[in-house]
Short mmCIF file of C-alpha atoms and ligand atoms in Angstrom, two decimals:
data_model
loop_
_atom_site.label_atom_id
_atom_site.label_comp_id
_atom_site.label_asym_id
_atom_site.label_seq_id
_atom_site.Cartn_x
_atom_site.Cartn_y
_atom_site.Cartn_z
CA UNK L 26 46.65 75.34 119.41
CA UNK L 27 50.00 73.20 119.78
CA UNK L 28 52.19 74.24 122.37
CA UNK L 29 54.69 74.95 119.46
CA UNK L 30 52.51 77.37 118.00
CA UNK L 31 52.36 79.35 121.98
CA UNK L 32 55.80 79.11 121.79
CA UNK L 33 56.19 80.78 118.34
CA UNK L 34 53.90 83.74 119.76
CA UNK L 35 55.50 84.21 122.56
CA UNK L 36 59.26 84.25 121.07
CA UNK L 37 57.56 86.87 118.80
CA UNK L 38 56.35 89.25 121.75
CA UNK L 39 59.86 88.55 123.21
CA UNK L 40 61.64 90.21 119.91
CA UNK L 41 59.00 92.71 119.85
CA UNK L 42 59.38 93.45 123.99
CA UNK L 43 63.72 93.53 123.21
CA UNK L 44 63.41 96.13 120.53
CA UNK L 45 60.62 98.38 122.21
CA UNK L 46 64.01 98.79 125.12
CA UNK L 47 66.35 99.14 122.25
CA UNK L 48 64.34 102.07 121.05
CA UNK L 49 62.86 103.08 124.53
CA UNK L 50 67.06 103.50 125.66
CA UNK L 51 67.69 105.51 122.29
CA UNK L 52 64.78 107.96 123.12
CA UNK L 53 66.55 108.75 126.58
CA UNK L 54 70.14 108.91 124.46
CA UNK L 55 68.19 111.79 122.66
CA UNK L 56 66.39 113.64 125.23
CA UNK L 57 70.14 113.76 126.97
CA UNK L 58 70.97 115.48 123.82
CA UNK L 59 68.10 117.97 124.02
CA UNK L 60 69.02 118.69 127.16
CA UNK L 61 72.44 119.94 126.19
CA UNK L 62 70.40 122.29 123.96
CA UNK L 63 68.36 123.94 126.82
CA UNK L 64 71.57 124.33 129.03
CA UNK L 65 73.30 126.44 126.07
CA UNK L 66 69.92 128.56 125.17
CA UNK L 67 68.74 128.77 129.18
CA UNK L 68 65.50 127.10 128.51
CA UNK L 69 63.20 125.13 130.51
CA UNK L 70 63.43 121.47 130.60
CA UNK L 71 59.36 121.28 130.44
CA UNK L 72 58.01 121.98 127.15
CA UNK L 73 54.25 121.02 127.79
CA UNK L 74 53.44 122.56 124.83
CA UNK L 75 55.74 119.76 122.67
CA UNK L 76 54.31 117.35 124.85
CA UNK L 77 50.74 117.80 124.11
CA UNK L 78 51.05 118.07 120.72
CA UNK L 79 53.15 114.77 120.78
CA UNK L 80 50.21 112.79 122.58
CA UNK L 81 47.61 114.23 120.22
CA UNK L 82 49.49 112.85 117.61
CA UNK L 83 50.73 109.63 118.86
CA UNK L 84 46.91 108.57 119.96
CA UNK L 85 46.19 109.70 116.76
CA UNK L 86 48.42 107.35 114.77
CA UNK L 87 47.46 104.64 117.93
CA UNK L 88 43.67 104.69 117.09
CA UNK L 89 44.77 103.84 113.39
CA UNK L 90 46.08 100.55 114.40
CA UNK L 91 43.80 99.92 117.26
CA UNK L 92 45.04 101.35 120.12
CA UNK L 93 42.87 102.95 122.49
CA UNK L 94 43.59 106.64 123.56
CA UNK L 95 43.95 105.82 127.52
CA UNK L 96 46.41 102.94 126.69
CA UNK L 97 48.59 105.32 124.84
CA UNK L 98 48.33 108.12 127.01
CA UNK L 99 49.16 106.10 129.95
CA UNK L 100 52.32 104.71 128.62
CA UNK L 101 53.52 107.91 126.85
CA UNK L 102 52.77 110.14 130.01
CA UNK L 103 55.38 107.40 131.42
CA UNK L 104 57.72 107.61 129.46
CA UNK L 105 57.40 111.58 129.12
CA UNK L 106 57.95 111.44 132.62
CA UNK L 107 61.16 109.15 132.96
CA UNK L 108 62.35 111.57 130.21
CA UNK L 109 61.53 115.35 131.84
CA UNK L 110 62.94 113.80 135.22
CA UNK L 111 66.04 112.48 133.65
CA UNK L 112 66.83 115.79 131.87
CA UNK L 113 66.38 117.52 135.17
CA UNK L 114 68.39 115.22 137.10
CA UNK L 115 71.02 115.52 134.05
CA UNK L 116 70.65 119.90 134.47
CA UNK L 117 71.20 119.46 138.29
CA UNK L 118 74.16 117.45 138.05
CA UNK L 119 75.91 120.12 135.34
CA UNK L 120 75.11 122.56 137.58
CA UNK L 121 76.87 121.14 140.89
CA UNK L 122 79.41 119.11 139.21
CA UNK L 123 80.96 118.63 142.50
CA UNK L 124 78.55 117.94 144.95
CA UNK L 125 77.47 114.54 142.44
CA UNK L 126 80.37 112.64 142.71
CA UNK L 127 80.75 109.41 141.36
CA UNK L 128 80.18 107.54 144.54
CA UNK L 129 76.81 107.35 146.14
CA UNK L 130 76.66 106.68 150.19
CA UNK L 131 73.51 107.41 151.18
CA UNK L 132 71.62 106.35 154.54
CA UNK L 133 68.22 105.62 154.83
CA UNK L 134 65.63 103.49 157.44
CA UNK L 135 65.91 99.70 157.79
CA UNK L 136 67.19 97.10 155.22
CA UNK L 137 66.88 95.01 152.46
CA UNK L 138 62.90 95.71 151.01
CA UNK L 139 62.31 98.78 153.37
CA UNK L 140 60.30 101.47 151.30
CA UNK L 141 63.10 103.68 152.22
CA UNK L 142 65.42 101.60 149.96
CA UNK L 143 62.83 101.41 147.24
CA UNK L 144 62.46 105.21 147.22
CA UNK L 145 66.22 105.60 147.50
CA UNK L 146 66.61 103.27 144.25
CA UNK L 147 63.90 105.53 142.58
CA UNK L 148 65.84 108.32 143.28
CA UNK L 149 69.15 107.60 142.63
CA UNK L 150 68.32 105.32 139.21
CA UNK L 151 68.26 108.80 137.54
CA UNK L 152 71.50 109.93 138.91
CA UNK L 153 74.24 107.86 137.78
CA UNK L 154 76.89 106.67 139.51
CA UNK L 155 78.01 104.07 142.53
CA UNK L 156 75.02 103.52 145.13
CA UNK L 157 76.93 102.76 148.91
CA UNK L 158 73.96 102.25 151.21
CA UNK L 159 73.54 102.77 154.84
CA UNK L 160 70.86 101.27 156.40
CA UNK L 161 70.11 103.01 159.65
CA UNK L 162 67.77 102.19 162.78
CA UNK L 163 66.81 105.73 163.68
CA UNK L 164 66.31 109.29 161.73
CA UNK L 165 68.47 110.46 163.82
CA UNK L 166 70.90 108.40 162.62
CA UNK L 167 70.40 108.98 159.25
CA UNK L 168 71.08 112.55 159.89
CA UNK L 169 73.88 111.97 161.94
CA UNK L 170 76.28 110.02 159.63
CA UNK L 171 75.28 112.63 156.70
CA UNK L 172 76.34 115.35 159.58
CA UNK L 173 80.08 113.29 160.13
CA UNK L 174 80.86 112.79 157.07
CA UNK L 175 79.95 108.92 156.91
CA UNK L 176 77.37 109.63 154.13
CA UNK L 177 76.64 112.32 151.36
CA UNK L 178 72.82 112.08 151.51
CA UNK L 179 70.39 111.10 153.82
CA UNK L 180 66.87 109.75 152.79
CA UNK L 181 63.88 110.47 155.20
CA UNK L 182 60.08 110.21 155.16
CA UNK L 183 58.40 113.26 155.79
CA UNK L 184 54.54 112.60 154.38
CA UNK L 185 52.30 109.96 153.88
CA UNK L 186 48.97 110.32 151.81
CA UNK L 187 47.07 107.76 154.97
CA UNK L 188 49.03 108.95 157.81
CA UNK L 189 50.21 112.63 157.01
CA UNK L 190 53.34 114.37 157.97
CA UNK L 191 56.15 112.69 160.04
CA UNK L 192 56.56 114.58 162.96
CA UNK L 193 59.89 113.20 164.24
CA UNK L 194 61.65 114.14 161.04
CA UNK L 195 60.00 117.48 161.29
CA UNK L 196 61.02 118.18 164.79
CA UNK L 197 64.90 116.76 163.50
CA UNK L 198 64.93 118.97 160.82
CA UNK L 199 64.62 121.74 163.44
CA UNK L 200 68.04 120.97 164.99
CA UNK L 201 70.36 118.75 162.29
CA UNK L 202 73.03 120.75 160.24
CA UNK L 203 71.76 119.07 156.86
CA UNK L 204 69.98 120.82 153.66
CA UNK L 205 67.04 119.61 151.85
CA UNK L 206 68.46 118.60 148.45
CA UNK L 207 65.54 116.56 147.20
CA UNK L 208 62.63 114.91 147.07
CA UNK L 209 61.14 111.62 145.94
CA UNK L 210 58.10 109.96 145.86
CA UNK L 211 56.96 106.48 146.36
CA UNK L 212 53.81 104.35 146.20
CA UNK L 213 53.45 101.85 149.49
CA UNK L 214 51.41 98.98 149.48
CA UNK L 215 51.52 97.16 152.78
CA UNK L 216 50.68 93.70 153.49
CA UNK L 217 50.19 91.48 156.25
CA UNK L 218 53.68 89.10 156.22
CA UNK L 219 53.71 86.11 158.50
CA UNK L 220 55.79 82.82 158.17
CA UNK L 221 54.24 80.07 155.70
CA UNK L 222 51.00 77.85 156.18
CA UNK L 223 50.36 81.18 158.96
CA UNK L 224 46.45 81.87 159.03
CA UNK L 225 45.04 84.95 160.13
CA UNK L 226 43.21 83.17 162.41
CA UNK L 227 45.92 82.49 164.10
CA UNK L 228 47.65 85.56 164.86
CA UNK L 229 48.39 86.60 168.47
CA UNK L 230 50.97 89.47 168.01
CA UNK L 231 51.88 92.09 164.92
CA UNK L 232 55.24 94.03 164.62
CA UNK L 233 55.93 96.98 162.61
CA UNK L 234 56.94 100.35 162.41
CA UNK L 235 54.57 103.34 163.81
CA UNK L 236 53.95 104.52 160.33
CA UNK L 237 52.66 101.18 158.77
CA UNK L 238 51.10 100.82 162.32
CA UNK L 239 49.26 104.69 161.73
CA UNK L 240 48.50 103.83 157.68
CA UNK L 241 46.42 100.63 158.51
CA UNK L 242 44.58 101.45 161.51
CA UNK L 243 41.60 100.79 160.25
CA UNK L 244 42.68 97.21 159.35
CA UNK L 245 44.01 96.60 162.57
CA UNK L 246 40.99 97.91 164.33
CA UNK L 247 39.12 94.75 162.33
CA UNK L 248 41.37 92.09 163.53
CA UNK L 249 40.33 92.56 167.21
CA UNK L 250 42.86 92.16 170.23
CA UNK L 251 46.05 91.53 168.88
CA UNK L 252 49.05 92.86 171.02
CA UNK L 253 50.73 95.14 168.75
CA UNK L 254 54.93 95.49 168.95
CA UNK L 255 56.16 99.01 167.52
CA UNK L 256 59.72 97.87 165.70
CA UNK L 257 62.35 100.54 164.73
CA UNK L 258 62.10 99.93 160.88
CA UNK L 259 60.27 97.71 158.81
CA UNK L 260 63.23 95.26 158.25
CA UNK L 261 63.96 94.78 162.22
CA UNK L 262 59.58 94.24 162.05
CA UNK L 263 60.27 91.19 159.35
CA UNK L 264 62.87 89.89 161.02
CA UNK L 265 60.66 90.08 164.82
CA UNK L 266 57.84 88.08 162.43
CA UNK L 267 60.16 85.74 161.30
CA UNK L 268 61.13 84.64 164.68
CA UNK L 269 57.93 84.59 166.72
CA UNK L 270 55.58 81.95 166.11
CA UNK L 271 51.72 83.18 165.45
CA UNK L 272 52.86 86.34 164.58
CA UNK L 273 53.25 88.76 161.11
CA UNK L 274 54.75 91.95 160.39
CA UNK L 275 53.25 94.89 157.93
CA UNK L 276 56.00 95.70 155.20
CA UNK L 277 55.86 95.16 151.52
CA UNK L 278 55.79 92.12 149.84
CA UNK L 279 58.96 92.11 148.35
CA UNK L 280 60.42 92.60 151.88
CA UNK L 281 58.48 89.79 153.36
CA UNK L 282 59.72 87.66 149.88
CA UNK L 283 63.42 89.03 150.52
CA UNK L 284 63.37 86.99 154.19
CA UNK L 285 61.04 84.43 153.40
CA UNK L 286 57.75 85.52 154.79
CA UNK L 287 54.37 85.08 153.05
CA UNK L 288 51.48 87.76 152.03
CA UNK L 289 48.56 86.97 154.12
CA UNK L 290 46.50 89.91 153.35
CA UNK L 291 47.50 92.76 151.54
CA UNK L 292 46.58 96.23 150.57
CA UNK L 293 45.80 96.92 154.27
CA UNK L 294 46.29 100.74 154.22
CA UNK L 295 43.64 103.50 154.91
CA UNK L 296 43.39 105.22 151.63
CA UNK L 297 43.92 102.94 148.57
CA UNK L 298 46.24 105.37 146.81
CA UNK L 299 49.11 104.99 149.91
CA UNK L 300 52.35 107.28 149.23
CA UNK L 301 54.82 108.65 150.94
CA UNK L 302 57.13 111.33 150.51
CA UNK L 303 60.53 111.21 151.18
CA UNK L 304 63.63 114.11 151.18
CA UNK L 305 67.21 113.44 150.22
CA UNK L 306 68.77 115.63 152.84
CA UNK L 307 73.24 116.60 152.42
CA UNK L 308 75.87 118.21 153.94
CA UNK L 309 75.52 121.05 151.58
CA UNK L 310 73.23 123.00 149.75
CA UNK L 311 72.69 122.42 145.84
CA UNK L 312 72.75 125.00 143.28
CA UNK L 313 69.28 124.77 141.90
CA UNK L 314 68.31 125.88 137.73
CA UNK L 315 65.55 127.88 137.47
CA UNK L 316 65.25 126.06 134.27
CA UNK L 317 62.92 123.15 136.39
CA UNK L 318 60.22 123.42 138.82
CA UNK L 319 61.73 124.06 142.62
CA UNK L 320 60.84 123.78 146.09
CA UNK L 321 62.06 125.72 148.63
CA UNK L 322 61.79 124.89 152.10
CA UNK L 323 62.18 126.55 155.81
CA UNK L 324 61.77 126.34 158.76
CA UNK L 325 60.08 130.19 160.63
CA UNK L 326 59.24 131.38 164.34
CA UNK L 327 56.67 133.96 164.05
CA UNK L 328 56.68 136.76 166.73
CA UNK L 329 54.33 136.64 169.75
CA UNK L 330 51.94 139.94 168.60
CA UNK L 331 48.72 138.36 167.44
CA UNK L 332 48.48 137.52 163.76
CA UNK L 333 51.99 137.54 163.00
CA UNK L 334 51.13 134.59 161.25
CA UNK L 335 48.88 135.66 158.70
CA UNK L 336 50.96 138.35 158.11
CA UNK L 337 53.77 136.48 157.41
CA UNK L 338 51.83 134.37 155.43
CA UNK L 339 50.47 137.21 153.42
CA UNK L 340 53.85 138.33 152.25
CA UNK L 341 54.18 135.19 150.46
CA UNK L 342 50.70 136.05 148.69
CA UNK L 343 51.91 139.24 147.74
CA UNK L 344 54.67 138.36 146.15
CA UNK L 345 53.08 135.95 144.44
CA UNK L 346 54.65 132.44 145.83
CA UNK L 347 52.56 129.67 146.33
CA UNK L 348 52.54 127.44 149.48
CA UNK L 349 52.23 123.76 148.84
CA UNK L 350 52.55 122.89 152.63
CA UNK L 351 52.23 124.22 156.08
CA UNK L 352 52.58 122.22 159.44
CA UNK L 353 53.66 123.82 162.46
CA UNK L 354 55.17 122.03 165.52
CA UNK L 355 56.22 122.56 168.99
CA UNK L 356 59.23 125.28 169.58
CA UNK L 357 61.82 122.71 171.70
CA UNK L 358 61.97 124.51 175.28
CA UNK L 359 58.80 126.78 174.55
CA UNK L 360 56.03 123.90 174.72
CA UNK L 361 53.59 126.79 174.02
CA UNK L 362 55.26 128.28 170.81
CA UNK L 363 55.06 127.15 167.39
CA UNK L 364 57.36 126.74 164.71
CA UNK L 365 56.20 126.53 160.96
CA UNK L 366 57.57 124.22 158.36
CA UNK L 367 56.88 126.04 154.77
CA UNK L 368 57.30 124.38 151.18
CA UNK L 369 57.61 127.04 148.54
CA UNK L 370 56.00 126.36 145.21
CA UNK L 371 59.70 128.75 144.40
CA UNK L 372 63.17 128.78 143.59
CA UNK L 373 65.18 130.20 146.73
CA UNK L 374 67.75 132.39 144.03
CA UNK L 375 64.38 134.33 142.74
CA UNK L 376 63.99 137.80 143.61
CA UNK L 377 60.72 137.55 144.88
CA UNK L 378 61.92 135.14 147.15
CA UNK L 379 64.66 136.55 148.58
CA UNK L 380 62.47 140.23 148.84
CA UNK L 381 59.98 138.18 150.53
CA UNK L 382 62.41 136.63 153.04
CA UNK L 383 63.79 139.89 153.83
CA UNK L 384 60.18 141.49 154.42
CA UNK L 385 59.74 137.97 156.59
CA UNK L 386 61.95 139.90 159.30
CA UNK L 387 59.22 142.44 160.77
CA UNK L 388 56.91 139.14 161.87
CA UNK L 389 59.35 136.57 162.75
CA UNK L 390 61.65 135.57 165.31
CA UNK L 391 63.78 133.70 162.82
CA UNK L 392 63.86 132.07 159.50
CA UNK L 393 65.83 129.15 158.65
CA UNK L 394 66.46 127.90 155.05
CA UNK L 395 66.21 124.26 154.81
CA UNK L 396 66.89 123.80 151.60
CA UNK L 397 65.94 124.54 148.08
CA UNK L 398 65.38 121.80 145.58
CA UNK L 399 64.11 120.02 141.94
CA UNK L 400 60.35 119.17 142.53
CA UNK L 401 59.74 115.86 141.79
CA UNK L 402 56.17 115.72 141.24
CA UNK L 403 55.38 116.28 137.74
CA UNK L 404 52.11 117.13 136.73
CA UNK L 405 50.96 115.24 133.29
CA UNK L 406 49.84 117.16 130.55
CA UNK L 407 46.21 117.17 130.40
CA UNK L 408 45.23 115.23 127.00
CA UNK L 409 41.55 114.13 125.48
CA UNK L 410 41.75 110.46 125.33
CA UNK L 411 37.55 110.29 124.23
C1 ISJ O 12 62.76 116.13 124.92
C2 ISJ O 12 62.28 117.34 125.30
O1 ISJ O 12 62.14 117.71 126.63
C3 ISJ O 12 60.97 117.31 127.40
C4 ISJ O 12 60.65 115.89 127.16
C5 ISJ O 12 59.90 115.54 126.07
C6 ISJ O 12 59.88 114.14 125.57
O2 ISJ O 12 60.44 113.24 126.25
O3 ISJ O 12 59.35 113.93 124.46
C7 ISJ O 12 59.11 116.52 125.42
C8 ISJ O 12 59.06 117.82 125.88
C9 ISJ O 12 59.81 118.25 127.07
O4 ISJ O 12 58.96 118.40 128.18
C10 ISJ O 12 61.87 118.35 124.30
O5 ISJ O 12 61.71 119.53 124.70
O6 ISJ O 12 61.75 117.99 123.10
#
């Protein structure tokens, strides 16, 4: 085959790539106008119903020209995604017209190629409008310039699938004036970053942050006695690499390619599937449509009489509202009391809630809202792709 002819075929799949966007950018136009529909009837965004029967047919029609079920499953449940998500996103922002303005500062850890900035794109690419950002060497700075003013949103990691939860943002979240306003997920694949021709051989010294540090500890147990420098973000970890001969950093690799630093080993994390959670924290509460699946979060201080806990906890159960997490921490200035961090599977404006927060009362010292917000992780329909 002439190198004409693989040029022929590929301007072909070019065409053929341009006009799946065309009509990939006209399906979003559409589900915008759907959701226009759902705002004026009060329905919900999710219609797994439609979307079941829309993947039963579509990998029906795909097997007729050849396409396996799994390959069109996968990219449909995609693009069903980007679509639900969007609609949501779209719902939320009719609903607090004011608290989306057109202008975007948010702050978030490190720099340039920090998985903070990734999941901050992620978010924000379904909520138009100018992105400022602020990158920030501390949480507590993040918070901080949300708290004066500097910023409208703050992003922070909470959870990580290899490391768990994020105890320093938990314990902030105790004190800073800021509401929960979302959430956001994002995949992180570290890698071993070092400057060119750098063997691993060679290595005397790693920098990082304590979370890349905690999700590969099992790698860095199997390089032996290295001295290992905890960094304040994953950018200021780069940038130690880049300047310290015999040395790498763990970040991602489009962070190491952003200041010039080369993947020497990658996918170095405990658990292969590596993600971490992140919430968009604001000034302000949000307004949240019980047309889309919520999270509510707080923060509560059960009372000292033995099994105020699982009586608190059993309120939630009888009013029928699922936990999706629990972590308790340290009460500052009571080093032997406990304060509980609670997601709600729930929307914080539903009865039950609010009935359930009231009966809260008898078993707790306090209760603090933190914030209630759109829940991000959508569960896929469940399709047959045999
Ligand atoms: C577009 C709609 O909203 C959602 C998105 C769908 C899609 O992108 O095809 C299908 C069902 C809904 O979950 C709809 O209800 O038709």
């Amino acid at each position: 085959m002439s190198n004409d002819v693989l040029n022929t075929l590929r301007h072909d799949i070019n065409e053929i790539d341009s006009d799946l966007l065309v009509l990939l950018a006209k399906r979003r136009r559409i589900s915008h106008g759907v959701v226009e529909y759902k705002i004026a009837n009060n329905k919900p965004i999710r219609d797994e119903a439609r979307e079941l029967a829309l993947l039963e047919k579509l990998i029906g029609y795909g097997k007729s020209l050849g396409l396996d079920a799994y390959y069109v499953n996968n990219v449909f449940q995609t693009i069903l995604e980007d679509s639900v998500l969007h609609q949501q996103a779209m719902l939320q922002k009719n609903l607090n017209p004011d608290a989306l303005s057109e202008t975007h500062r948010v702050t978030y850890l490190g720099g340039q190629g920090s998985y903070s900035q990734l999941a901050c794109h992620k978010y924000f690419s379904r909520r138009p409008g100018k992105l400022v950002e602020i990158g920030c060497s501390s949480f507590d700075e993040i918070t901080g310039k949300v708290e004066n003013g500097q910023a409208d949103f703050g992003l922070l990691p909470i959870e990580n699938t290899s490391s768990g939860s994020i105890n320093e943002v938990f314990d902030l979240l105790q004190h800073a004036q800021v509401s929960i306003v979302g959430e956001v997920t994002h995949s992180v694949e570290h890698c071993l970053l070092a400057n060119p021709d750098t063997e691993l051989s060679q290595l005397t010294k790693i920098f990082a942050h304590p979370q890349p540090f905690a999700q590969c500890s099992r790698f860095l147990q199997g390089l032996g006695e290295l001295q290992h420098e905890t960094c304040d973000s994953t950018s200021s970890a780069l940038q130690s690499a880049l300047n310290t001969p015999n040395s790498a950093a763990i970040g991602s690799a489009q962070a190491g390619k952003n200041v010039g630093l080369e993947v020497i080993k990658s996918n170095l994390a405990n658990q292969s599937e590596n993600h971490s959670r992140f919430i968009v924290v604001a000034r302000k509460p949000l307004q949240v449509s019980k047309q889309i699946p919520t999270k509510t979060s707080l923060i509560m201080a059960t009372k000292q009489q033995a099994g105020s806990l699982a009586d608190a906890l059993m309120i939630f159960k009888q009013h029928k509202i699922n936990l999706v997490k629990l972590e308790s921490r340290p009460m500052p200035g009571n080093p032997w009391e406990e304060v509980f961090y609670v997601d709600l599977e729930a929307n914080l404006a539903d009865s039950q809630v609010k009935n359930a927060l009231e009966e809260l009362k008898e078993y707790t010292q306090y209760v603090r809202i933190l914030g209630c917000y759109q829940s991000e992780t959508l569960q896929a329909v469940s399709v047959n792709t045999q």
